[in-house]
Amino acid sequence: MNIAEWLNHARTLLSESGCPDSEIDARWIAEDTLGMSWAGLRFESDQAVSPEQLNRLDALLRRRAAGEPVQYILERADFMGLRFHVDKRVLIPRQDTETLVESALIALGGLRSPKVLDLCAGSGCIGLSLKSLAPDCEVTLADVSRDALDVAHINMKALSLDARLRCGDLFQAVGREKFDLIASNPPYIPREALAGLQREVQYEPMAALNGGADGLDFYRRIAREAGDHLNPGGAVYLEVGAGQAPDVLDLLRTHLDPADSGAIRDLNGIERVAWAKTAP
Ligand code: GLN
């Protein structure tokens, strides 16, 4: 079998088994396993695949066809132009979350050595991206899961970035510390909706997705407690699920009495980030 034939076979198998991005997933598996770029695969598409390579390609293909996300199979995800290690201990970074990072980055503009907290850090994709783009900031990655922090640590080392790792339930992870910016993508799926999520999402840690009865449990706690952890003029930037921005903004306005606040839309036009900034 040559490369073109394998790609064809993989694409067909994946689309028949209900994978939404069969073309891309087949290509990623081939690129990774054969150690070739997409251009290389196309240029040498008539090159024969060795029996060992075929075994490996088919083993990965079977996992993907069974529903496992390609990012867990290849143990990597691209986010903000950086490559993150991911496995089932953490949520797979989503493109939606880049909106949060970009808006937080703008909020950091002009601050000198700002202290940044990434709450529910998971893979560390938010805090580490901020550190990479604004090296001046001092980043703390906090998560309740030690397993998740192990992954964040792998990423911190692999990306040669500096951050502090803290384990604990939301703000308990950071004691009485205060920050200039708190960024978080907390679990926000309403509990009832979890079972109906696409099969790929079922492979991700439920604790990273489950936002309680109405999906807002974590926002309530963050809004109530954030005030004690913000320096004057400090800001909170929260990723929210579709339709949650008005409720989350209400919570932030009620508990933080912010000088300014608002919602920011993602590339699909959905309000994706709720933010609030306290008075200087
Ligand atoms: N901060 C991580 C992310 O955005 C993990 C979020 C989570 O576990 N809810 O991908």
PDB file of N, CA, C and O in Angstrom, residues 63-127:
ATOM      1  N   ARG A  63      -8.262   3.711  16.729  1.00  0.00           N
ATOM      2  CA  ARG A  63      -8.640   4.492  17.913  1.00  0.00           C
ATOM      3  C   ARG A  63      -9.477   5.700  17.503  1.00  0.00           C
ATOM      4  O   ARG A  63     -10.485   6.017  18.118  1.00  0.00           O
ATOM      5  N   ARG A  64      -9.059   6.369  16.439  1.00  0.00           N
ATOM      6  CA  ARG A  64      -9.819   7.553  15.996  1.00  0.00           C
ATOM      7  C   ARG A  64     -11.213   7.145  15.524  1.00  0.00           C
ATOM      8  O   ARG A  64     -12.202   7.809  15.836  1.00  0.00           O
ATOM      9  N   ALA A  65     -11.302   6.039  14.791  1.00  0.00           N
ATOM     10  CA  ALA A  65     -12.595   5.582  14.276  1.00  0.00           C
ATOM     11  C   ALA A  65     -13.534   5.227  15.424  1.00  0.00           C
ATOM     12  O   ALA A  65     -14.751   5.360  15.313  1.00  0.00           O
ATOM     13  N   ALA A  66     -12.952   4.804  16.565  1.00  0.00           N
ATOM     14  CA  ALA A  66     -13.790   4.455  17.723  1.00  0.00           C
ATOM     15  C   ALA A  66     -14.231   5.701  18.486  1.00  0.00           C
ATOM     16  O   ALA A  66     -15.007   5.608  19.434  1.00  0.00           O
ATOM     17  N   GLY A  67     -13.733   6.873  18.096  1.00  0.00           N
ATOM     18  CA  GLY A  67     -14.230   8.102  18.712  1.00  0.00           C
ATOM     19  C   GLY A  67     -13.200   8.903  19.498  1.00  0.00           C
ATOM     20  O   GLY A  67     -13.454  10.042  19.871  1.00  0.00           O
ATOM     21  N   GLU A  68     -12.041   8.310  19.785  1.00  0.00           N
ATOM     22  CA  GLU A  68     -11.049   9.043  20.577  1.00  0.00           C
ATOM     23  C   GLU A  68     -10.546  10.263  19.789  1.00  0.00           C
ATOM     24  O   GLU A  68     -10.227  10.147  18.611  1.00  0.00           O
ATOM     25  N   PRO A  69     -10.485  11.435  20.431  1.00  0.00           N
ATOM     26  CA  PRO A  69     -10.034  12.629  19.705  1.00  0.00           C
ATOM     27  C   PRO A  69      -8.600  12.470  19.209  1.00  0.00           C
ATOM     28  O   PRO A  69      -7.756  11.886  19.891  1.00  0.00           O
ATOM     29  N   VAL A  70      -8.356  13.004  18.030  1.00  0.00           N
ATOM     30  CA  VAL A  70      -7.036  12.835  17.422  1.00  0.00           C
ATOM     31  C   VAL A  70      -5.947  13.485  18.292  1.00  0.00           C
ATOM     32  O   VAL A  70      -4.802  13.023  18.337  1.00  0.00           O
ATOM     33  N   GLN A  71      -6.323  14.540  19.027  1.00  0.00           N
ATOM     34  CA  GLN A  71      -5.322  15.207  19.888  1.00  0.00           C
ATOM     35  C   GLN A  71      -4.833  14.283  21.006  1.00  0.00           C
ATOM     36  O   GLN A  71      -3.668  14.349  21.395  1.00  0.00           O
ATOM     37  N   TYR A  72      -5.716  13.438  21.554  1.00  0.00           N
ATOM     38  CA  TYR A  72      -5.279  12.485  22.585  1.00  0.00           C
ATOM     39  C   TYR A  72      -4.436  11.376  21.954  1.00  0.00           C
ATOM     40  O   TYR A  72      -3.476  10.890  22.545  1.00  0.00           O
ATOM     41  N   ILE A  73      -4.815  10.966  20.753  1.00  0.00           N
ATOM     42  CA  ILE A  73      -4.076   9.886  20.084  1.00  0.00           C
ATOM     43  C   ILE A  73      -2.648  10.342  19.790  1.00  0.00           C
ATOM     44  O   ILE A  73      -1.688   9.614  20.031  1.00  0.00           O
ATOM     45  N   LEU A  74      -2.501  11.556  19.314  1.00  0.00           N
ATOM     46  CA  LEU A  74      -1.163  12.065  18.965  1.00  0.00           C
ATOM     47  C   LEU A  74      -0.516  12.804  20.126  1.00  0.00           C
ATOM     48  O   LEU A  74       0.654  13.212  20.042  1.00  0.00           O
ATOM     49  N   GLU A  75      -1.284  12.990  21.204  1.00  0.00           N
ATOM     50  CA  GLU A  75      -0.815  13.678  22.418  1.00  0.00           C
ATOM     51  C   GLU A  75      -0.299  15.076  22.127  1.00  0.00           C
ATOM     52  O   GLU A  75       0.722  15.504  22.673  1.00  0.00           O
ATOM     53  N   ARG A  76      -1.020  15.779  21.275  1.00  0.00           N
ATOM     54  CA  ARG A  76      -0.636  17.182  21.058  1.00  0.00           C
ATOM     55  C   ARG A  76      -1.826  17.980  20.532  1.00  0.00           C
ATOM     56  O   ARG A  76      -2.727  17.444  19.879  1.00  0.00           O
ATOM     57  N   ALA A  77      -1.791  19.269  20.862  1.00  0.00           N
ATOM     58  CA  ALA A  77      -2.811  20.186  20.356  1.00  0.00           C
ATOM     59  C   ALA A  77      -2.149  21.528  20.106  1.00  0.00           C
ATOM     60  O   ALA A  77      -1.272  21.947  20.871  1.00  0.00           O
ATOM     61  N   ASP A  78      -2.543  22.180  19.029  1.00  0.00           N
ATOM     62  CA  ASP A  78      -1.990  23.499  18.720  1.00  0.00           C
ATOM     63  C   ASP A  78      -2.936  24.563  19.254  1.00  0.00           C
ATOM     64  O   ASP A  78      -4.154  24.466  19.084  1.00  0.00           O
ATOM     65  N   PHE A  79      -2.348  25.550  19.912  1.00  0.00           N
ATOM     66  CA  PHE A  79      -3.147  26.615  20.519  1.00  0.00           C
ATOM     67  C   PHE A  79      -2.307  27.883  20.533  1.00  0.00           C
ATOM     68  O   PHE A  79      -1.167  27.854  20.994  1.00  0.00           O
ATOM     69  N   MET A  80      -2.851  28.968  20.021  1.00  0.00           N
ATOM     70  CA  MET A  80      -2.132  30.249  19.965  1.00  0.00           C
ATOM     71  C   MET A  80      -0.747  30.090  19.319  1.00  0.00           C
ATOM     72  O   MET A  80       0.225  30.724  19.743  1.00  0.00           O
ATOM     73  N   GLY A  81      -0.659  29.221  18.343  1.00  0.00           N
ATOM     74  CA  GLY A  81       0.623  29.033  17.647  1.00  0.00           C
ATOM     75  C   GLY A  81       1.642  28.232  18.433  1.00  0.00           C
ATOM     76  O   GLY A  81       2.782  28.090  17.995  1.00  0.00           O
ATOM     77  N   LEU A  82       1.229  27.704  19.592  1.00  0.00           N
ATOM     78  CA  LEU A  82       2.150  26.887  20.392  1.00  0.00           C
ATOM     79  C   LEU A  82       1.659  25.438  20.360  1.00  0.00           C
ATOM     80  O   LEU A  82       0.471  25.181  20.181  1.00  0.00           O
ATOM     81  N   ARG A  83       2.582  24.515  20.579  1.00  0.00           N
ATOM     82  CA  ARG A  83       2.189  23.111  20.615  1.00  0.00           C
ATOM     83  C   ARG A  83       2.132  22.638  22.066  1.00  0.00           C
ATOM     84  O   ARG A  83       3.109  22.765  22.799  1.00  0.00           O
ATOM     85  N   PHE A  84       0.982  22.122  22.477  1.00  0.00           N
ATOM     86  CA  PHE A  84       0.799  21.646  23.844  1.00  0.00           C
ATOM     87  C   PHE A  84       0.689  20.135  23.880  1.00  0.00           C
ATOM     88  O   PHE A  84       0.049  19.532  23.016  1.00  0.00           O
ATOM     89  N   HIS A  85       1.315  19.555  24.914  1.00  0.00           N
ATOM     90  CA  HIS A  85       1.081  18.138  25.169  1.00  0.00           C
ATOM     91  C   HIS A  85      -0.314  18.014  25.783  1.00  0.00           C
ATOM     92  O   HIS A  85      -0.647  18.755  26.701  1.00  0.00           O
ATOM     93  N   VAL A  86      -1.120  17.087  25.284  1.00  0.00           N
ATOM     94  CA  VAL A  86      -2.409  16.809  25.927  1.00  0.00           C
ATOM     95  C   VAL A  86      -2.618  15.303  26.026  1.00  0.00           C
ATOM     96  O   VAL A  86      -2.122  14.542  25.191  1.00  0.00           O
ATOM     97  N   ASP A  87      -3.301  14.907  27.061  1.00  0.00           N
ATOM     98  CA  ASP A  87      -3.759  13.520  27.177  1.00  0.00           C
ATOM     99  C   ASP A  87      -5.026  13.549  28.010  1.00  0.00           C
ATOM    100  O   ASP A  87      -5.509  14.639  28.355  1.00  0.00           O
ATOM    101  N   LYS A  88      -5.561  12.354  28.350  1.00  0.00           N
ATOM    102  CA  LYS A  88      -6.895  12.379  28.941  1.00  0.00           C
ATOM    103  C   LYS A  88      -6.975  13.034  30.319  1.00  0.00           C
ATOM    104  O   LYS A  88      -8.047  13.186  30.873  1.00  0.00           O
ATOM    105  N   ARG A  89      -5.864  13.441  30.859  1.00  0.00           N
ATOM    106  CA  ARG A  89      -5.892  14.150  32.139  1.00  0.00           C
ATOM    107  C   ARG A  89      -6.391  15.590  32.000  1.00  0.00           C
ATOM    108  O   ARG A  89      -6.718  16.219  32.998  1.00  0.00           O
ATOM    109  N   VAL A  90      -6.393  16.125  30.770  1.00  0.00           N
ATOM    110  CA  VAL A  90      -6.788  17.532  30.581  1.00  0.00           C
ATOM    111  C   VAL A  90      -7.739  17.713  29.403  1.00  0.00           C
ATOM    112  O   VAL A  90      -7.755  16.906  28.468  1.00  0.00           O
ATOM    113  N   LEU A  91      -8.481  18.815  29.487  1.00  0.00           N
ATOM    114  CA  LEU A  91      -9.324  19.216  28.367  1.00  0.00           C
ATOM    115  C   LEU A  91      -8.438  19.561  27.171  1.00  0.00           C
ATOM    116  O   LEU A  91      -7.345  20.099  27.349  1.00  0.00           O
ATOM    117  N   ILE A  92      -8.924  19.280  25.974  1.00  0.00           N
ATOM    118  CA  ILE A  92      -8.190  19.669  24.770  1.00  0.00           C
ATOM    119  C   ILE A  92      -8.427  21.167  24.538  1.00  0.00           C
ATOM    120  O   ILE A  92      -9.576  21.604  24.497  1.00  0.00           O
ATOM    121  N   PRO A  93      -7.353  21.964  24.416  1.00  0.00           N
ATOM    122  CA  PRO A  93      -7.547  23.398  24.166  1.00  0.00           C
ATOM    123  C   PRO A  93      -8.389  23.631  22.909  1.00  0.00           C
ATOM    124  O   PRO A  93      -8.186  22.961  21.888  1.00  0.00           O
ATOM    125  N   ARG A  94      -9.336  24.568  23.010  1.00  0.00           N
ATOM    126  CA  ARG A  94     -10.235  24.872  21.888  1.00  0.00           C
ATOM    127  C   ARG A  94      -9.869  26.223  21.278  1.00  0.00           C
ATOM    128  O   ARG A  94      -9.404  27.121  21.965  1.00  0.00           O
ATOM    129  N   GLN A  95     -10.201  26.339  20.000  1.00  0.00           N
ATOM    130  CA  GLN A  95      -9.945  27.615  19.331  1.00  0.00           C
ATOM    131  C   GLN A  95     -10.735  28.750  19.992  1.00  0.00           C
ATOM    132  O   GLN A  95     -10.259  29.887  20.076  1.00  0.00           O
ATOM    133  N   ASP A  96     -11.952  28.441  20.481  1.00  0.00           N
ATOM    134  CA  ASP A  96     -12.768  29.459  21.185  1.00  0.00           C
ATOM    135  C   ASP A  96     -11.949  30.165  22.260  1.00  0.00           C
ATOM    136  O   ASP A  96     -12.108  31.362  22.499  1.00  0.00           O
ATOM    137  N   THR A  97     -11.116  29.379  22.922  1.00  0.00           N
ATOM    138  CA  THR A  97     -10.367  29.905  24.073  1.00  0.00           C
ATOM    139  C   THR A  97      -9.291  30.902  23.644  1.00  0.00           C
ATOM    140  O   THR A  97      -8.817  31.686  24.460  1.00  0.00           O
ATOM    141  N   GLU A  98      -8.937  30.879  22.363  1.00  0.00           N
ATOM    142  CA  GLU A  98      -7.974  31.882  21.886  1.00  0.00           C
ATOM    143  C   GLU A  98      -8.553  33.289  22.032  1.00  0.00           C
ATOM    144  O   GLU A  98      -7.814  34.257  22.234  1.00  0.00           O
ATOM    145  N   THR A  99      -9.884  33.405  21.931  1.00  0.00           N
ATOM    146  CA  THR A  99     -10.526  34.724  22.132  1.00  0.00           C
ATOM    147  C   THR A  99     -10.251  35.230  23.545  1.00  0.00           C
ATOM    148  O   THR A  99      -9.980  36.414  23.751  1.00  0.00           O
ATOM    149  N   LEU A 100     -10.305  34.315  24.510  1.00  0.00           N
ATOM    150  CA  LEU A 100     -10.022  34.694  25.899  1.00  0.00           C
ATOM    151  C   LEU A 100      -8.572  35.165  26.036  1.00  0.00           C
ATOM    152  O   LEU A 100      -8.297  36.200  26.645  1.00  0.00           O
ATOM    153  N   VAL A 101      -7.656  34.418  25.460  1.00  0.00           N
ATOM    154  CA  VAL A 101      -6.232  34.770  25.574  1.00  0.00           C
ATOM    155  C   VAL A 101      -5.972  36.123  24.905  1.00  0.00           C
ATOM    156  O   VAL A 101      -5.294  36.992  25.464  1.00  0.00           O
ATOM    157  N   GLU A 102      -6.547  36.306  23.724  1.00  0.00           N
ATOM    158  CA  GLU A 102      -6.308  37.568  23.006  1.00  0.00           C
ATOM    159  C   GLU A 102      -6.863  38.755  23.782  1.00  0.00           C
ATOM    160  O   GLU A 102      -6.227  39.803  23.883  1.00  0.00           O
ATOM    161  N   SER A 103      -8.060  38.595  24.366  1.00  0.00           N
ATOM    162  CA  SER A 103      -8.605  39.754  25.091  1.00  0.00           C
ATOM    163  C   SER A 103      -7.853  39.993  26.397  1.00  0.00           C
ATOM    164  O   SER A 103      -7.645  41.144  26.784  1.00  0.00           O
ATOM    165  N   ALA A 104      -7.427  38.928  27.048  1.00  0.00           N
ATOM    166  CA  ALA A 104      -6.648  39.100  28.282  1.00  0.00           C
ATOM    167  C   ALA A 104      -5.310  39.791  27.964  1.00  0.00           C
ATOM    168  O   ALA A 104      -4.846  40.648  28.707  1.00  0.00           O
ATOM    169  N   LEU A 105      -4.750  39.421  26.838  1.00  0.00           N
ATOM    170  CA  LEU A 105      -3.477  40.017  26.429  1.00  0.00           C
ATOM    171  C   LEU A 105      -3.614  41.526  26.230  1.00  0.00           C
ATOM    172  O   LEU A 105      -2.766  42.307  26.670  1.00  0.00           O
ATOM    173  N   ILE A 106      -4.705  41.936  25.606  1.00  0.00           N
ATOM    174  CA  ILE A 106      -4.935  43.373  25.399  1.00  0.00           C
ATOM    175  C   ILE A 106      -5.078  44.056  26.762  1.00  0.00           C
ATOM    176  O   ILE A 106      -4.542  45.135  27.000  1.00  0.00           O
ATOM    177  N   ALA A 107      -5.772  43.374  27.686  1.00  0.00           N
ATOM    178  CA  ALA A 107      -5.976  43.968  29.019  1.00  0.00           C
ATOM    179  C   ALA A 107      -4.642  44.133  29.758  1.00  0.00           C
ATOM    180  O   ALA A 107      -4.505  45.009  30.606  1.00  0.00           O
ATOM    181  N   LEU A 108      -3.685  43.280  29.443  1.00  0.00           N
ATOM    182  CA  LEU A 108      -2.381  43.359  30.129  1.00  0.00           C
ATOM    183  C   LEU A 108      -1.512  44.486  29.585  1.00  0.00           C
ATOM    184  O   LEU A 108      -0.531  44.880  30.224  1.00  0.00           O
ATOM    185  N   GLY A 109      -1.873  44.984  28.402  1.00  0.00           N
ATOM    186  CA  GLY A 109      -1.059  46.009  27.734  1.00  0.00           C
ATOM    187  C   GLY A 109      -0.801  47.176  28.668  1.00  0.00           C
ATOM    188  O   GLY A 109      -1.715  47.692  29.298  1.00  0.00           O
ATOM    189  N   GLY A 110       0.459  47.572  28.770  1.00  0.00           N
ATOM    190  CA  GLY A 110       0.784  48.753  29.572  1.00  0.00           C
ATOM    191  C   GLY A 110       1.079  48.454  31.033  1.00  0.00           C
ATOM    192  O   GLY A 110       1.651  49.282  31.720  1.00  0.00           O
ATOM    193  N   LEU A 111       0.694  47.274  31.523  1.00  0.00           N
ATOM    194  CA  LEU A 111       0.992  46.951  32.929  1.00  0.00           C
ATOM    195  C   LEU A 111       2.434  46.458  33.034  1.00  0.00           C
ATOM    196  O   LEU A 111       2.904  45.729  32.162  1.00  0.00           O
ATOM    197  N   ARG A 112       3.094  46.825  34.121  1.00  0.00           N
ATOM    198  CA  ARG A 112       4.478  46.349  34.300  1.00  0.00           C
ATOM    199  C   ARG A 112       4.498  45.134  35.209  1.00  0.00           C
ATOM    200  O   ARG A 112       3.949  45.158  36.308  1.00  0.00           O
ATOM    201  N   SER A 113       5.113  44.066  34.764  1.00  0.00           N
ATOM    202  CA  SER A 113       5.208  42.796  35.488  1.00  0.00           C
ATOM    203  C   SER A 113       3.890  42.401  36.159  1.00  0.00           C
ATOM    204  O   SER A 113       3.857  42.171  37.367  1.00  0.00           O
ATOM    205  N   PRO A 114       2.808  42.361  35.389  1.00  0.00           N
ATOM    206  CA  PRO A 114       1.519  42.029  36.002  1.00  0.00           C
ATOM    207  C   PRO A 114       1.497  40.597  36.538  1.00  0.00           C
ATOM    208  O   PRO A 114       2.137  39.697  35.972  1.00  0.00           O
ATOM    209  N   LYS A 115       0.744  40.433  37.619  1.00  0.00           N
ATOM    210  CA  LYS A 115       0.556  39.083  38.171  1.00  0.00           C
ATOM    211  C   LYS A 115      -0.718  38.503  37.569  1.00  0.00           C
ATOM    212  O   LYS A 115      -1.796  39.094  37.676  1.00  0.00           O
ATOM    213  N   VAL A 116      -0.574  37.337  36.959  1.00  0.00           N
ATOM    214  CA  VAL A 116      -1.685  36.725  36.224  1.00  0.00           C
ATOM    215  C   VAL A 116      -1.999  35.369  36.834  1.00  0.00           C
ATOM    216  O   VAL A 116      -1.097  34.569  37.094  1.00  0.00           O
ATOM    217  N   LEU A 117      -3.288  35.125  37.049  1.00  0.00           N
ATOM    218  CA  LEU A 117      -3.721  33.816  37.542  1.00  0.00           C
ATOM    219  C   LEU A 117      -4.562  33.127  36.478  1.00  0.00           C
ATOM    220  O   LEU A 117      -5.547  33.681  36.000  1.00  0.00           O
ATOM    221  N   ASP A 118      -4.160  31.911  36.100  1.00  0.00           N
ATOM    222  CA  ASP A 118      -4.982  31.066  35.219  1.00  0.00           C
ATOM    223  C   ASP A 118      -5.648  30.033  36.122  1.00  0.00           C
ATOM    224  O   ASP A 118      -5.002  29.111  36.631  1.00  0.00           O
ATOM    225  N   LEU A 119      -6.944  30.241  36.329  1.00  0.00           N
ATOM    226  CA  LEU A 119      -7.708  29.402  37.252  1.00  0.00           C
ATOM    227  C   LEU A 119      -8.351  28.268  36.458  1.00  0.00           C
ATOM    228  O   LEU A 119      -8.922  28.528  35.394  1.00  0.00           O
ATOM    229  N   CYS A 120      -8.314  27.044  36.967  1.00  0.00           N
ATOM    230  CA  CYS A 120      -8.745  25.855  36.200  1.00  0.00           C
ATOM    231  C   CYS A 120      -7.839  25.725  34.978  1.00  0.00           C
ATOM    232  O   CYS A 120      -8.307  25.664  33.833  1.00  0.00           O
ATOM    233  N   ALA A 121      -6.553  25.688  35.230  1.00  0.00           N
ATOM    234  CA  ALA A 121      -5.572  25.826  34.146  1.00  0.00           C
ATOM    235  C   ALA A 121      -5.514  24.625  33.206  1.00  0.00           C
ATOM    236  O   ALA A 121      -5.131  24.768  32.045  1.00  0.00           O
ATOM    237  N   GLY A 122      -5.863  23.431  33.685  1.00  0.00           N
ATOM    238  CA  GLY A 122      -5.797  22.252  32.809  1.00  0.00           C
ATOM    239  C   GLY A 122      -4.408  22.105  32.204  1.00  0.00           C
ATOM    240  O   GLY A 122      -3.392  22.097  32.917  1.00  0.00           O
ATOM    241  N   SER A 123      -4.346  22.047  30.876  1.00  0.00           N
ATOM    242  CA  SER A 123      -3.061  21.896  30.176  1.00  0.00           C
ATOM    243  C   SER A 123      -2.145  23.097  30.383  1.00  0.00           C
ATOM    244  O   SER A 123      -0.961  23.042  30.040  1.00  0.00           O
ATOM    245  N   GLY A 124      -2.706  24.195  30.890  1.00  0.00           N
ATOM    246  CA  GLY A 124      -1.920  25.422  31.069  1.00  0.00           C
ATOM    247  C   GLY A 124      -1.956  26.310  29.837  1.00  0.00           C
ATOM    248  O   GLY A 124      -1.243  27.310  29.753  1.00  0.00           O
ATOM    249  N   CYS A 125      -2.823  25.957  28.874  1.00  0.00           N
ATOM    250  CA  CYS A 125      -2.773  26.650  27.576  1.00  0.00           C
ATOM    251  C   CYS A 125      -3.014  28.155  27.696  1.00  0.00           C
ATOM    252  O   CYS A 125      -2.392  28.930  26.971  1.00  0.00           O
ATOM    253  N   ILE A 126      -3.877  28.581  28.621  1.00  0.00           N
ATOM    254  CA  ILE A 126      -4.175  30.019  28.721  1.00  0.00           C
ATOM    255  C   ILE A 126      -2.976  30.750  29.340  1.00  0.00           C
ATOM    256  O   ILE A 126      -2.419  31.671  28.741  1.00  0.00           O
ATOM    257  N   GLY A 127      -2.597  30.320  30.535  1.00  0.00           N
ATOM    258  CA  GLY A 127      -1.520  31.024  31.238  1.00  0.00           C
ATOM    259  C   GLY A 127      -0.194  30.954  30.497  1.00  0.00           C
ATOM    260  O   GLY A 127       0.547  31.938  30.446  1.00  0.00           O
TER     261      GLY A 127
END
